[in-house]
Amino acid sequence: MTNTSEQLLDIEKIRKDFPILHREINGKPLVYFDNAATSQTPKQVIDCIVDYYETKNANIHRGVHSLSQIATDAYEAAREKVRAHFNAEHSHEIILTSGTTHSINLVANGYASILKPEDEILVSAMEHHSNIVPWQILCQKTGATLKVIPMSHKGELEMETYKGLINENTKLVFVNHVSNALGTINPIKEIIEIAHDVGAKVLIDGAQSAPHIKADVQALDVDYYTVSAHKICGPTGVGMLYGKEDLLNMLPPYQGGGEMIAEVTFEKTTYAGLPHKFEAGTPNISGGIAFGAALDYMNSIGFDAIAAYEMELLKYATSELQKIEGVTIYGTSPEHKTAVLSFNIENLHPYDIGTLLDKMGIAVRTGHHCAQPIMEFYKIPGTVRASFAFYNTKEEIDAFITALKKAKSMLL
Ligand SMILES: *Cc1c(COP(=O)(O)O)cnc(C)c1O
């Protein structure tokens, strides 16, 4: 890589933090380019989970004993780290969930008792299934209408059409900050402003942006924002729902159970305040604490340096990939997206390419990436998706390009 990128990150030191990057797959060094599906986990986060079970394990928020208090303090400290990272005003606006899917379903379920049949909700054409299906279920329950903000061939949202679709019946707008299938960074600030002009609330699915962009929920004035820890160097099974305090207070509870109540009798139950109202049952305690550790880790590297380094990787990979004959890259230019390359090679099925790359130690995703409407839009069965993280290298991209050429010659 150029001198500048070496200065951006101490990549050798960073790679030492990730034990898995040093293993082999099918007898070849692992090249992990499936970061948009899940990121790898640094030693600091793994150690945090081990430390929890070795020194802190107890149920939280209920024990009178010291260990329970130690676990509770660690869990609440993690919530505070999440709050600070996304710059929420209050830590009780951070609901710790099992991930983005849970977060979205929590909100969708809440609106089932609020929406009316004349209401409309807008989703973008480039959503992950988890930001489509819950809203379809919501519309079935309430009779509200689901409308779609279309995208262009370049893989960008059609903002003029959006402005035409939105009206005073629009109650909710759902858009991902970054598309998982294409990497497109959507103009969410503008989308939010336009929605607020008609009084609609906006949920931004931040699952794919969080690993690359530090979102400030207050500056964005976003109503709900969702994240999965496992895409941002944290463990699976934990994530967040940010919601503005008044909106979260307005929503009914999602699940009933322990922890979320103030008082229970068989006649009537009153609910706990935020955030506990939405955190029924024993949560993923070690996961929540490790989510905080993952944010610490990412921040110690720095999001500006991460973004700049990943942009260099993306530009390099894009130009190398374009040199291969028959390649079509889907989506916008590197400047307008995160480090995702979604592509096909003429006359080859993405699955066959992915299978051969795997034999050469290279992990990419193939298929529809849980975003079938995008594939339908391009009239393709799927794509090969290579997605990069800050711990990937130019050498790995070289290995990927070499393997891709080899796969092409074997298949054609
Ligand atoms: C991964 C992803 C989801 C789903 O996240 P889970 O962690 O599986 O709940 C939703 N939206 C986008 C854009 C994603 O990338």
PDB file of C-alpha atoms and ligand atoms in Angstrom, residues 36-37 98-102 104 126-131 176-180 205-208 226-231 238 385, ligand 1:
ATOM      1  CA  ALA A  36     -20.724  -7.050   6.084  1.00  0.00           C
ATOM      2  CA  ALA A  37     -22.229 -10.333   7.317  1.00  0.00           C
ATOM      3  CA  SER A  98     -30.369  -8.993  20.665  1.00  0.00           C
ATOM      4  CA  GLY A  99     -29.527  -7.022  17.510  1.00  0.00           C
ATOM      5  CA  THR A 100     -30.969  -4.986  14.670  1.00  0.00           C
ATOM      6  CA  THR A 101     -33.686  -7.497  13.828  1.00  0.00           C
ATOM      7  CA  HIS A 102     -34.941  -7.458  17.421  1.00  0.00           C
ATOM      8  CA  ILE A 104     -36.788  -3.187  14.422  1.00  0.00           C
ATOM      9  CA  MET A 126     -32.624  -1.157  -0.823  1.00  0.00           C
ATOM     10  CA  GLU A 127     -33.563  -2.513   2.589  1.00  0.00           C
ATOM     11  CA  HIS A 128     -32.429  -5.666   4.306  1.00  0.00           C
ATOM     12  CA  HIS A 129     -35.329  -8.110   4.773  1.00  0.00           C
ATOM     13  CA  SER A 130     -35.303  -7.296   8.467  1.00  0.00           C
ATOM     14  CA  ASN A 131     -36.252  -3.716   7.587  1.00  0.00           C
ATOM     15  CA  ASN A 176     -30.861   1.901   6.124  1.00  0.00           C
ATOM     16  CA  HIS A 177     -27.970   4.256   6.718  1.00  0.00           C
ATOM     17  CA  VAL A 178     -25.804   2.016   4.542  1.00  0.00           C
ATOM     18  CA  SER A 179     -27.048  -0.739   2.221  1.00  0.00           C
ATOM     19  CA  ASN A 180     -25.637  -4.139   3.127  1.00  0.00           C
ATOM     20  CA  ASP A 205     -31.187   0.827  10.295  1.00  0.00           C
ATOM     21  CA  GLY A 206     -27.572   1.451  11.223  1.00  0.00           C
ATOM     22  CA  ALA A 207     -26.430  -2.197  11.151  1.00  0.00           C
ATOM     23  CA  GLN A 208     -24.187  -1.592   8.173  1.00  0.00           C
ATOM     24  CA  THR A 226     -30.572   0.347  15.322  1.00  0.00           C
ATOM     25  CA  VAL A 227     -27.221  -1.441  15.517  1.00  0.00           C
ATOM     26  CA  SER A 228     -25.933  -5.040  15.788  1.00  0.00           C
ATOM     27  CA  ALA A 229     -22.777  -5.457  17.886  1.00  0.00           C
ATOM     28  CA  HIS A 230     -21.510  -8.402  15.824  1.00  0.00           C
ATOM     29  CA  LYS A 231     -20.898  -6.195  12.796  1.00  0.00           C
ATOM     30  CA  VAL A 238     -26.578  -8.169  21.201  1.00  0.00           C
ATOM     31  CA  ARG A 385     -20.039  -9.522  -2.297  1.00  0.00           C
TER      32      ARG A 385
HETATM   33  C1  LIG B   1     -27.114  -7.406   9.210  1.00  0.00           C
HETATM   34  C2  LIG B   1     -28.163  -6.442   8.905  1.00  0.00           C
HETATM   35  C3  LIG B   1     -29.410  -6.515   9.520  1.00  0.00           C
HETATM   36  C4  LIG B   1     -29.783  -7.612  10.464  1.00  0.00           C
HETATM   37  O1  LIG B   1     -28.962  -7.626  11.574  1.00  0.00           O
HETATM   38  P1  LIG B   1     -29.014  -8.848  12.603  1.00  0.00           P
HETATM   39  O2  LIG B   1     -27.779  -8.652  13.417  1.00  0.00           O
HETATM   40  O3  LIG B   1     -29.007 -10.100  11.796  1.00  0.00           O
HETATM   41  O4  LIG B   1     -30.260  -8.689  13.400  1.00  0.00           O
HETATM   42  C5  LIG B   1     -30.327  -5.547   9.213  1.00  0.00           C
HETATM   43  N1  LIG B   1     -30.056  -4.561   8.346  1.00  0.00           N
HETATM   44  C6  LIG B   1     -28.872  -4.463   7.733  1.00  0.00           C
HETATM   45  C7  LIG B   1     -28.620  -3.325   6.792  1.00  0.00           C
HETATM   46  C8  LIG B   1     -27.890  -5.405   7.982  1.00  0.00           C
HETATM   47  O5  LIG B   1     -26.709  -5.304   7.374  1.00  0.00           O
END
